[in-house]
Amino acid sequence: MSRTVTLATLRRMKAEQAPIVALTAYDYSFARQVDAAGVDVVLVGDSLGMVMQGHASTVPVTLADMVYHTRCVARGLERAYLMVDLPFLSDTDDRAALESAARLMKEGGADMVKVEAHAAQAPVVEALSRAGVPVCAHFGLRPQRVGQLGGYRVQGRDEAGAQQVLDDARALEAAGADVLLVECLSAAVAARVREQTHRPLIGIGAGVDCDGQILVLQDMLGITPGQPPRFSHDFLADTGRIQTALEAYVEAVRTRQFPQLQHTFE
């Protein structure tokens, strides 16, 4: 199905400094509502392992899970661009990444795949790009690697950490990433990433100076069990209706009223 928002749309929005609104969705019904609210990019994230399946992390999510949920979401979208995560260990080398991406795009209907990566994994991004697969490179905090990172920690808190993030961003862009997504990063460092790269930069917990923002749907509706992440906001509590909450989120990102200082790491 041909959707209204394309990769060219996202590039134009960056050039025009028009904030990109992104949000996760995992099923048909919410996909319809998110699409109707005017969200530009819908992500079928492997976060579904936590918010839909009840796991403690994203690690148990399989490629078959991702294909299934992508297919459900794709049926609900008419406007938004559909981005989908490559789940844990589905992109360990070029061949695995290509085979996984092929399933997500051919069977699921994805427009773009998202890879959690750093500079050393740039060859995987390059292989996908060379094969004609639109790629979003996710760096900074990478949830699939929280075991190695020592937990959900803010990245770029010192100059060495900031330089590593900048090096990752430049390497992933040079490898052919079409979109960059950075998570849990000092707002000042995120602003430097935006200044030093040319691809649309979407942030989650990375301050207001990114080209766009993304949240997990359940977080911004305030229905995720346990303590909500600092970088999110409960838009449903403000509005009382799901559709109105989605529209409020879209408007807040468009006008750069979200994220605010309390959602930001310095």
Coordinates of N, CA, C and O in Angstrom, one line a residue, residues 92-247:
T92 N 22.8 -10.0 13.1 CA 24.2 -10.2 13.5 C 25.2 -10.1 12.4 O 26.4 -9.9 12.7
D93 N 24.8 -10.3 11.2 CA 25.7 -10.1 10.1 C 24.9 -9.7 8.9 O 23.7 -9.5 8.9
D94 N 25.6 -9.4 7.8 CA 24.9 -8.9 6.6 C 23.7 -9.8 6.1 O 22.6 -9.3 5.9
R95 N 24.0 -11.1 6.0 CA 23.0 -12.0 5.5 C 21.8 -12.1 6.4 O 20.7 -12.0 5.9
A96 N 22.1 -12.2 7.7 CA 20.9 -12.3 8.6 C 20.1 -11.0 8.6 O 18.8 -11.1 8.6
A97 N 20.7 -9.9 8.5 CA 20.0 -8.6 8.5 C 19.2 -8.5 7.2 O 18.0 -8.1 7.2
L98 N 19.7 -8.9 6.1 CA 19.0 -8.8 4.8 C 17.8 -9.8 4.8 O 16.7 -9.4 4.4
E99 N 18.0 -11.0 5.3 CA 16.9 -11.9 5.4 C 15.8 -11.5 6.3 O 14.6 -11.6 6.0
S100 N 16.2 -10.9 7.4 CA 15.2 -10.4 8.4 C 14.4 -9.2 7.8 O 13.2 -9.1 7.9
A101 N 15.2 -8.3 7.2 CA 14.5 -7.1 6.6 C 13.6 -7.5 5.4 O 12.5 -6.9 5.3
A102 N 14.0 -8.5 4.7 CA 13.1 -9.0 3.6 C 11.8 -9.5 4.1 O 10.7 -9.2 3.6
R103 N 11.8 -10.2 5.3 CA 10.5 -10.7 5.9 C 9.7 -9.5 6.3 O 8.4 -9.5 6.1
L104 N 10.3 -8.6 7.0 CA 9.5 -7.4 7.6 C 8.9 -6.6 6.4 O 7.8 -6.1 6.6
M105 N 9.6 -6.5 5.3 CA 9.1 -5.7 4.2 C 8.1 -6.4 3.3 O 7.0 -6.0 3.0
K106 N 8.5 -7.7 3.0 CA 7.6 -8.4 2.1 C 6.4 -9.0 2.7 O 5.3 -9.0 2.2
E107 N 6.6 -9.6 3.9 CA 5.5 -10.2 4.6 C 4.7 -9.3 5.5 O 3.5 -9.4 5.7
G108 N 5.4 -8.3 6.1 CA 4.8 -7.4 7.1 C 4.3 -6.1 6.5 O 3.3 -5.5 7.0
G109 N 5.0 -5.6 5.4 CA 4.6 -4.4 4.8 C 5.3 -3.2 5.4 O 4.9 -2.0 5.2
A110 N 6.5 -3.4 6.0 CA 7.3 -2.3 6.5 C 7.8 -1.4 5.4 O 8.2 -1.9 4.3
D111 N 7.9 -0.1 5.7 CA 8.6 0.8 4.8 C 10.1 1.0 5.0 O 10.8 1.3 4.1
M112 N 10.4 0.8 6.3 CA 11.8 1.0 6.7 C 12.1 0.0 7.9 O 11.2 -0.3 8.7
V113 N 13.3 -0.4 8.0 CA 13.7 -1.2 9.2 C 14.6 -0.4 10.1 O 15.4 0.5 9.6
K114 N 14.6 -0.6 11.4 CA 15.4 0.1 12.3 C 16.4 -0.9 13.0 O 16.0 -2.0 13.4
V115 N 17.6 -0.5 13.0 CA 18.7 -1.3 13.5 C 19.4 -0.6 14.7 O 19.7 0.5 14.6
E116 N 19.5 -1.3 15.8 CA 20.2 -0.8 16.9 C 21.7 -1.0 16.6 O 22.1 -2.2 16.5
A117 N 22.5 0.1 16.6 CA 23.8 -0.1 16.1 C 24.8 1.0 16.6 O 24.3 2.0 17.2
H118 N 26.1 0.7 16.5 CA 27.1 1.7 16.8 C 28.1 1.6 15.6 O 27.8 0.9 14.6
A119 N 29.2 2.4 15.7 CA 30.0 2.5 14.5 C 30.5 1.2 14.0 O 30.7 1.0 12.8
A120 N 30.8 0.2 14.9 CA 31.4 -1.1 14.5 C 30.4 -1.9 13.7 O 30.8 -2.8 12.9
Q121 N 29.1 -1.5 13.8 CA 28.0 -2.3 13.0 C 27.6 -1.5 11.8 O 26.7 -1.9 11.1
A122 N 28.4 -0.5 11.4 CA 28.1 0.2 10.2 C 28.0 -0.7 8.9 O 27.2 -0.4 8.0
P123 N 28.9 -1.7 8.9 CA 28.8 -2.6 7.7 C 27.4 -3.2 7.5 O 27.0 -3.4 6.3
V124 N 26.7 -3.5 8.5 CA 25.3 -4.1 8.4 C 24.4 -3.1 7.8 O 23.6 -3.3 6.9
V125 N 24.5 -1.8 8.3 CA 23.7 -0.7 7.8 C 24.0 -0.5 6.3 O 23.1 -0.4 5.5
E126 N 25.3 -0.6 5.9 CA 25.7 -0.4 4.6 C 25.2 -1.5 3.7 O 24.7 -1.3 2.5
A127 N 25.2 -2.8 4.2 CA 24.7 -3.9 3.4 C 23.2 -3.7 3.1 O 22.7 -4.0 2.0
L128 N 22.4 -3.3 4.1 CA 21.0 -3.1 3.9 C 20.7 -1.9 2.9 O 19.9 -2.1 2.0
S129 N 21.5 -0.8 3.1 CA 21.3 0.3 2.2 C 21.6 -0.1 0.8 O 20.9 0.3 -0.2
R130 N 22.7 -0.8 0.6 CA 23.2 -1.2 -0.7 C 22.1 -2.1 -1.4 O 22.0 -2.1 -2.7
A131 N 21.4 -2.8 -0.6 CA 20.3 -3.7 -1.2 C 19.0 -3.0 -1.4 O 18.0 -3.6 -1.9
G132 N 19.0 -1.7 -1.1 CA 17.8 -0.9 -1.4 C 16.8 -0.9 -0.2 O 15.6 -0.5 -0.4
V133 N 17.3 -1.3 1.0 CA 16.4 -1.2 2.2 C 16.5 0.1 2.9 O 17.6 0.4 3.3
P134 N 15.5 0.9 3.1 CA 15.6 2.1 3.9 C 15.9 1.7 5.3 O 15.2 0.8 5.9
V135 N 16.8 2.4 5.9 CA 17.3 2.1 7.2 C 17.3 3.2 8.2 O 17.7 4.4 7.9
C136 N 16.8 3.0 9.4 CA 16.9 3.9 10.5 C 18.0 3.3 11.5 O 17.9 2.1 11.9
A137 N 19.0 4.0 11.8 CA 20.0 3.6 12.7 C 19.8 4.2 14.1 O 19.7 5.4 14.3
H138 N 19.6 3.3 15.1 CA 19.2 3.6 16.5 C 20.5 3.5 17.3 O 21.1 2.4 17.5
F139 N 20.9 4.6 17.9 CA 22.2 4.6 18.7 C 21.9 5.4 20.0 O 20.8 5.7 20.3
G140 N 23.0 5.7 20.7 CA 22.8 6.1 22.1 C 22.5 5.0 23.0 O 23.2 3.9 23.0
L141 N 21.5 5.1 23.8 CA 21.0 3.9 24.6 C 20.4 2.9 23.6 O 19.5 3.3 22.8
R142 N 20.9 1.7 23.6 CA 20.3 0.6 22.8 C 19.7 -0.5 23.6 O 20.4 -1.2 24.3
P143 N 18.4 -0.5 23.8 CA 17.7 -1.4 24.7 C 18.1 -2.9 24.6 O 18.0 -3.6 25.6
Q144 N 18.4 -3.3 23.3 CA 18.7 -4.7 23.2 C 20.1 -5.0 23.8 O 20.4 -6.2 24.1
R145 N 20.8 -4.0 24.2 CA 22.2 -4.2 24.7 C 22.3 -3.7 26.2 O 23.4 -3.4 26.7
V146 N 21.1 -3.5 26.9 CA 21.2 -3.0 28.2 C 22.1 -3.8 29.2 O 22.6 -3.3 30.1
G147 N 22.1 -5.1 28.9 CA 23.0 -6.0 29.7 C 24.4 -5.6 29.6 O 25.2 -5.6 30.6
Q148 N 24.9 -5.2 28.4 CA 26.2 -4.8 28.2 C 26.5 -3.4 28.7 O 27.5 -3.0 29.1
L149 N 25.4 -2.6 28.5 CA 25.6 -1.1 28.9 C 25.4 -0.9 30.4 O 25.6 0.2 30.9
G150 N 25.0 -1.9 31.2 CA 24.9 -1.8 32.6 C 23.5 -1.2 33.0 O 23.4 -0.6 34.1
G151 N 22.5 -1.4 32.2 CA 21.2 -0.9 32.5 C 20.8 0.3 31.6 O 21.5 0.7 30.7
Y152 N 19.6 0.9 32.0 CA 19.1 2.0 31.1 C 19.7 3.3 31.6 O 19.2 4.0 32.4
R153 N 20.9 3.6 31.1 CA 21.7 4.7 31.5 C 21.7 5.8 30.4 O 21.8 5.5 29.2
V154 N 21.7 7.0 30.9 CA 21.8 8.2 29.9 C 23.2 8.2 29.3 O 24.2 8.0 30.0
Q155 N 23.2 8.4 28.0 CA 24.5 8.4 27.3 C 25.0 9.8 27.1 O 24.2 10.8 27.2
G156 N 26.3 9.9 26.8 CA 26.9 11.2 26.5 C 27.0 12.2 27.7 O 26.9 13.4 27.5
R157 N 27.2 11.6 28.9 CA 27.2 12.4 30.1 C 28.6 13.1 30.3 O 28.7 14.0 31.1
D158 N 29.7 12.6 29.6 CA 31.0 13.2 29.7 C 31.5 13.4 28.3 O 30.9 12.9 27.3
E159 N 32.6 14.1 28.1 CA 33.1 14.4 26.8 C 33.5 13.1 26.0 O 33.2 13.0 24.8
A160 N 34.0 12.1 26.7 CA 34.4 10.9 26.0 C 33.1 10.2 25.5 O 33.1 9.7 24.3
G161 N 32.1 10.2 26.3 CA 30.9 9.5 25.9 C 30.2 10.3 24.8 O 29.6 9.7 23.9
A162 N 30.3 11.6 24.9 CA 29.7 12.5 23.8 C 30.4 12.2 22.5 O 29.7 12.1 21.4
Q163 N 31.7 12.1 22.5 CA 32.5 11.9 21.3 C 32.1 10.6 20.7 O 32.1 10.4 19.5
Q164 N 31.9 9.5 21.5 CA 31.6 8.2 21.0 C 30.2 8.3 20.3 O 30.1 7.7 19.2
V165 N 29.3 9.0 20.9 CA 28.0 9.1 20.3 C 28.1 9.8 18.9 O 27.5 9.4 17.9
L166 N 28.8 10.9 18.9 CA 29.0 11.6 17.6 C 29.7 10.8 16.6 O 29.3 10.8 15.4
D167 N 30.7 10.0 17.0 CA 31.4 9.1 16.1 C 30.4 8.1 15.5 O 30.5 7.7 14.3
D168 N 29.6 7.5 16.4 CA 28.6 6.5 15.9 C 27.7 7.1 14.9 O 27.4 6.5 13.9
A169 N 27.1 8.3 15.2 CA 26.2 9.0 14.3 C 26.8 9.2 12.9 O 26.2 8.9 11.9
R170 N 28.0 9.7 12.9 CA 28.7 10.0 11.6 C 28.9 8.7 10.8 O 28.8 8.7 9.6
A171 N 29.4 7.7 11.5 CA 29.7 6.4 10.9 C 28.4 5.8 10.3 O 28.4 5.2 9.2
L172 N 27.3 5.8 11.1 CA 26.1 5.2 10.6 C 25.5 6.0 9.4 O 25.0 5.4 8.5
E173 N 25.6 7.3 9.5 CA 25.1 8.1 8.4 C 26.0 7.8 7.1 O 25.4 7.6 6.0
A174 N 27.3 7.7 7.3 CA 28.2 7.5 6.1 C 27.9 6.1 5.5 O 28.1 5.9 4.3
A175 N 27.4 5.2 6.4 CA 27.1 3.8 5.9 C 25.8 3.7 5.1 O 25.6 2.7 4.5
G176 N 25.0 4.8 5.2 CA 23.8 4.8 4.4 C 22.5 4.9 5.2 O 21.4 4.8 4.6
A177 N 22.6 5.1 6.5 CA 21.4 5.3 7.3 C 20.6 6.4 6.7 O 21.1 7.5 6.5
D178 N 19.3 6.2 6.5 CA 18.4 7.3 6.0 C 17.8 8.1 7.1 O 17.5 9.3 6.9
V179 N 17.7 7.6 8.3 CA 17.1 8.3 9.4 C 18.0 7.8 10.6 O 18.4 6.7 10.7
L180 N 18.2 8.8 11.5 CA 18.9 8.5 12.8 C 17.9 8.6 13.9 O 17.1 9.5 13.9
L181 N 18.0 7.7 14.9 CA 17.2 7.7 16.1 C 18.1 7.6 17.3 O 18.9 6.6 17.4
V182 N 18.0 8.5 18.2 CA 18.9 8.5 19.4 C 18.1 8.5 20.6 O 17.1 9.2 20.7
E183 N 18.5 7.7 21.6 CA 17.7 7.4 22.8 C 18.6 7.8 24.1 O 19.7 7.4 24.1
C184 N 17.9 8.4 25.0 CA 18.5 8.7 26.3 C 19.9 9.3 26.2 O 20.9 8.8 26.7
L185 N 19.9 10.5 25.6 CA 21.1 11.2 25.4 C 21.0 12.6 26.0 O 20.0 13.3 25.9
S186 N 22.1 13.1 26.5 CA 22.2 14.5 26.9 C 21.7 15.4 25.8 O 22.0 15.3 24.7
A187 N 20.8 16.4 26.2 CA 20.2 17.2 25.2 C 21.2 18.0 24.5 O 21.1 18.3 23.2
A188 N 22.3 18.5 25.1 CA 23.3 19.2 24.5 C 24.1 18.4 23.5 O 24.4 18.9 22.4
V189 N 24.3 17.1 23.8 CA 25.0 16.3 22.8 C 24.1 16.0 21.6 O 24.5 15.9 20.5
A190 N 22.8 15.8 21.9 CA 21.8 15.5 20.8 C 21.8 16.7 19.8 O 21.8 16.5 18.6
A191 N 21.9 17.9 20.4 CA 22.0 19.1 19.5 C 23.2 19.1 18.6 O 23.2 19.5 17.5
R192 N 24.3 18.6 19.2 CA 25.6 18.5 18.4 C 25.4 17.5 17.3 O 25.9 17.7 16.2
V193 N 24.8 16.4 17.6 CA 24.6 15.4 16.6 C 23.8 15.9 15.4 O 24.1 15.7 14.3
R194 N 22.7 16.7 15.8 CA 21.9 17.3 14.7 C 22.7 18.2 13.8 O 22.5 18.3 12.6
E195 N 23.6 19.0 14.5 CA 24.4 20.0 13.8 C 25.4 19.3 12.8 O 25.7 19.8 11.8
Q196 N 25.9 18.1 13.2 CA 27.0 17.5 12.5 C 26.6 16.4 11.6 O 27.4 15.7 11.0
T197 N 25.3 16.2 11.4 CA 24.8 15.1 10.5 C 23.7 15.7 9.6 O 23.3 16.9 9.8
H198 N 23.3 15.0 8.6 CA 22.4 15.5 7.6 C 21.1 14.8 7.5 O 20.2 15.2 6.8
R199 N 21.0 13.6 8.1 CA 19.8 12.8 8.1 C 18.8 13.3 9.1 O 19.2 13.9 10.1
P200 N 17.5 13.1 8.9 CA 16.5 13.4 10.0 C 16.9 12.7 11.3 O 17.2 11.5 11.3
L201 N 16.9 13.4 12.4 CA 17.3 12.9 13.7 C 16.1 12.9 14.6 O 15.5 13.9 14.9
I202 N 15.6 11.7 15.0 CA 14.5 11.5 15.9 C 15.0 11.2 17.2 O 15.8 10.3 17.4
G203 N 14.4 11.8 18.2 CA 14.9 11.6 19.6 C 13.8 11.0 20.5 O 12.7 11.3 20.3
I204 N 14.3 10.3 21.5 CA 13.5 9.8 22.6 C 14.3 10.0 23.9 O 15.4 9.4 24.0
G205 N 13.9 10.9 24.7 CA 14.7 11.3 25.9 C 16.0 12.0 25.4 O 17.1 11.8 26.1
A206 N 16.0 12.8 24.4 CA 17.2 13.4 23.9 C 17.0 14.9 23.7 O 17.7 15.6 22.9
G207 N 16.0 15.5 24.3 CA 15.8 17.0 24.2 C 15.0 17.4 23.0 O 14.7 16.6 22.1
V208 N 14.7 18.7 23.0 CA 13.8 19.3 22.0 C 14.5 19.6 20.7 O 13.9 19.9 19.7
D209 N 15.8 19.6 20.7 CA 16.6 20.1 19.5 C 16.8 19.0 18.4 O 17.5 19.2 17.5
C210 N 16.1 17.9 18.5 CA 16.1 16.9 17.5 C 15.2 17.3 16.4 O 14.3 18.2 16.6
D211 N 15.2 16.6 15.2 CA 14.3 16.9 14.1 C 12.9 16.4 14.4 O 12.0 16.8 13.7
G212 N 12.8 15.4 15.3 CA 11.5 14.8 15.6 C 11.6 14.1 17.0 O 12.6 14.0 17.6
Q213 N 10.4 13.7 17.4 CA 10.3 13.0 18.7 C 9.5 11.7 18.5 O 8.6 11.6 17.7
I214 N 9.8 10.7 19.4 CA 9.1 9.5 19.4 C 8.9 9.1 20.9 O 9.7 9.3 21.7
L215 N 7.8 8.5 21.1 CA 7.5 7.9 22.4 C 6.8 6.5 22.2 O 6.3 6.2 21.1
V216 N 6.8 5.7 23.3 CA 6.1 4.5 23.3 C 4.6 4.8 23.6 O 4.3 5.6 24.5
L217 N 3.7 4.3 22.8 CA 2.3 4.6 22.9 C 1.8 4.4 24.3 O 1.1 5.3 24.8
Q218 N 2.1 3.3 24.9 CA 1.6 3.1 26.3 C 2.1 4.0 27.3 O 1.4 4.4 28.2
D219 N 3.3 4.5 27.1 CA 3.9 5.5 28.0 C 3.2 6.8 27.9 O 2.9 7.4 28.9
M220 N 2.9 7.3 26.7 CA 2.3 8.6 26.5 C 0.8 8.6 26.9 O 0.2 9.6 27.0
L221 N 0.2 7.4 27.0 CA -1.1 7.2 27.5 C -1.2 6.9 29.0 O -2.3 6.8 29.6
G222 N 0.0 6.7 29.6 CA 0.0 6.5 31.0 C -0.5 5.2 31.5 O -0.9 5.0 32.6
I223 N -0.4 4.1 30.6 CA -0.9 2.8 30.9 C 0.2 1.8 31.1 O -0.1 0.6 31.2
T224 N 1.5 2.2 30.9 CA 2.5 1.2 31.1 C 2.7 0.9 32.6 O 2.8 1.8 33.4
P225 N 2.7 -0.4 33.0 CA 2.8 -0.7 34.4 C 4.1 -0.2 35.0 O 5.1 -0.1 34.3
G226 N 4.1 0.2 36.3 CA 5.3 0.6 36.9 C 5.6 2.1 36.7 O 4.8 2.9 36.3
Q227 N 6.9 2.5 37.1 CA 7.3 3.9 37.0 C 7.5 4.3 35.5 O 8.2 3.6 34.8
P228 N 6.8 5.4 35.1 CA 7.0 5.8 33.7 C 8.4 6.4 33.5 O 9.0 6.9 34.4
P229 N 8.9 6.3 32.3 CA 10.2 6.9 32.0 C 10.1 8.5 32.2 O 9.1 9.1 31.9
R230 N 11.2 9.0 32.7 CA 11.3 10.5 32.9 C 11.0 11.3 31.6 O 10.4 12.3 31.7
F231 N 11.4 10.7 30.5 CA 11.3 11.5 29.2 C 9.9 11.5 28.6 O 9.7 12.1 27.6
S232 N 9.0 10.7 29.2 CA 7.6 10.6 28.7 C 6.7 11.6 29.4 O 7.0 12.2 30.4
H233 N 5.5 11.7 28.9 CA 4.4 12.5 29.5 C 3.1 11.8 29.3 O 2.8 11.2 28.3
D234 N 2.2 11.9 30.3 CA 0.9 11.2 30.3 C -0.1 12.2 29.6 O -0.7 13.0 30.3
F235 N -0.3 12.1 28.3 CA -1.2 13.0 27.6 C -2.6 12.6 27.8 O -3.5 13.4 27.7
L236 N -2.9 11.3 28.2 CA -4.3 10.9 28.5 C -4.8 11.6 29.7 O -6.0 11.9 29.8
A237 N -3.9 11.7 30.7 CA -4.3 12.4 32.0 C -4.7 13.8 31.7 O -5.6 14.4 32.4
D238 N -4.1 14.4 30.7 CA -4.4 15.8 30.4 C -5.7 16.0 29.7 O -6.4 17.0 29.8
T239 N -6.1 15.0 28.9 CA -7.2 15.1 28.0 C -8.5 14.3 28.3 O -9.6 14.6 28.0
G240 N -8.2 13.1 28.8 CA -9.4 12.2 29.2 C -9.9 11.3 28.1 O -10.7 10.4 28.3
R241 N -9.4 11.5 26.9 CA -9.8 10.6 25.7 C -8.6 10.2 24.9 O -7.7 11.0 24.7
I242 N -8.5 9.0 24.5 CA -7.4 8.5 23.8 C -7.1 9.3 22.5 O -6.0 9.7 22.3
Q243 N -8.1 9.5 21.7 CA -7.9 10.2 20.4 C -7.4 11.6 20.7 O -6.5 12.2 20.0
T244 N -8.0 12.3 21.7 CA -7.6 13.7 22.0 C -6.2 13.7 22.5 O -5.4 14.6 22.3
A245 N -5.8 12.7 23.3 CA -4.4 12.6 23.8 C -3.4 12.4 22.7 O -2.4 13.1 22.7
L246 N -3.8 11.6 21.7 CA -2.9 11.4 20.6 C -2.7 12.8 19.8 O -1.6 13.1 19.4
E247 N -3.8 13.4 19.6 CA -3.8 14.7 18.9 C -3.0 15.8 19.7 O -2.3 16.6 19.1

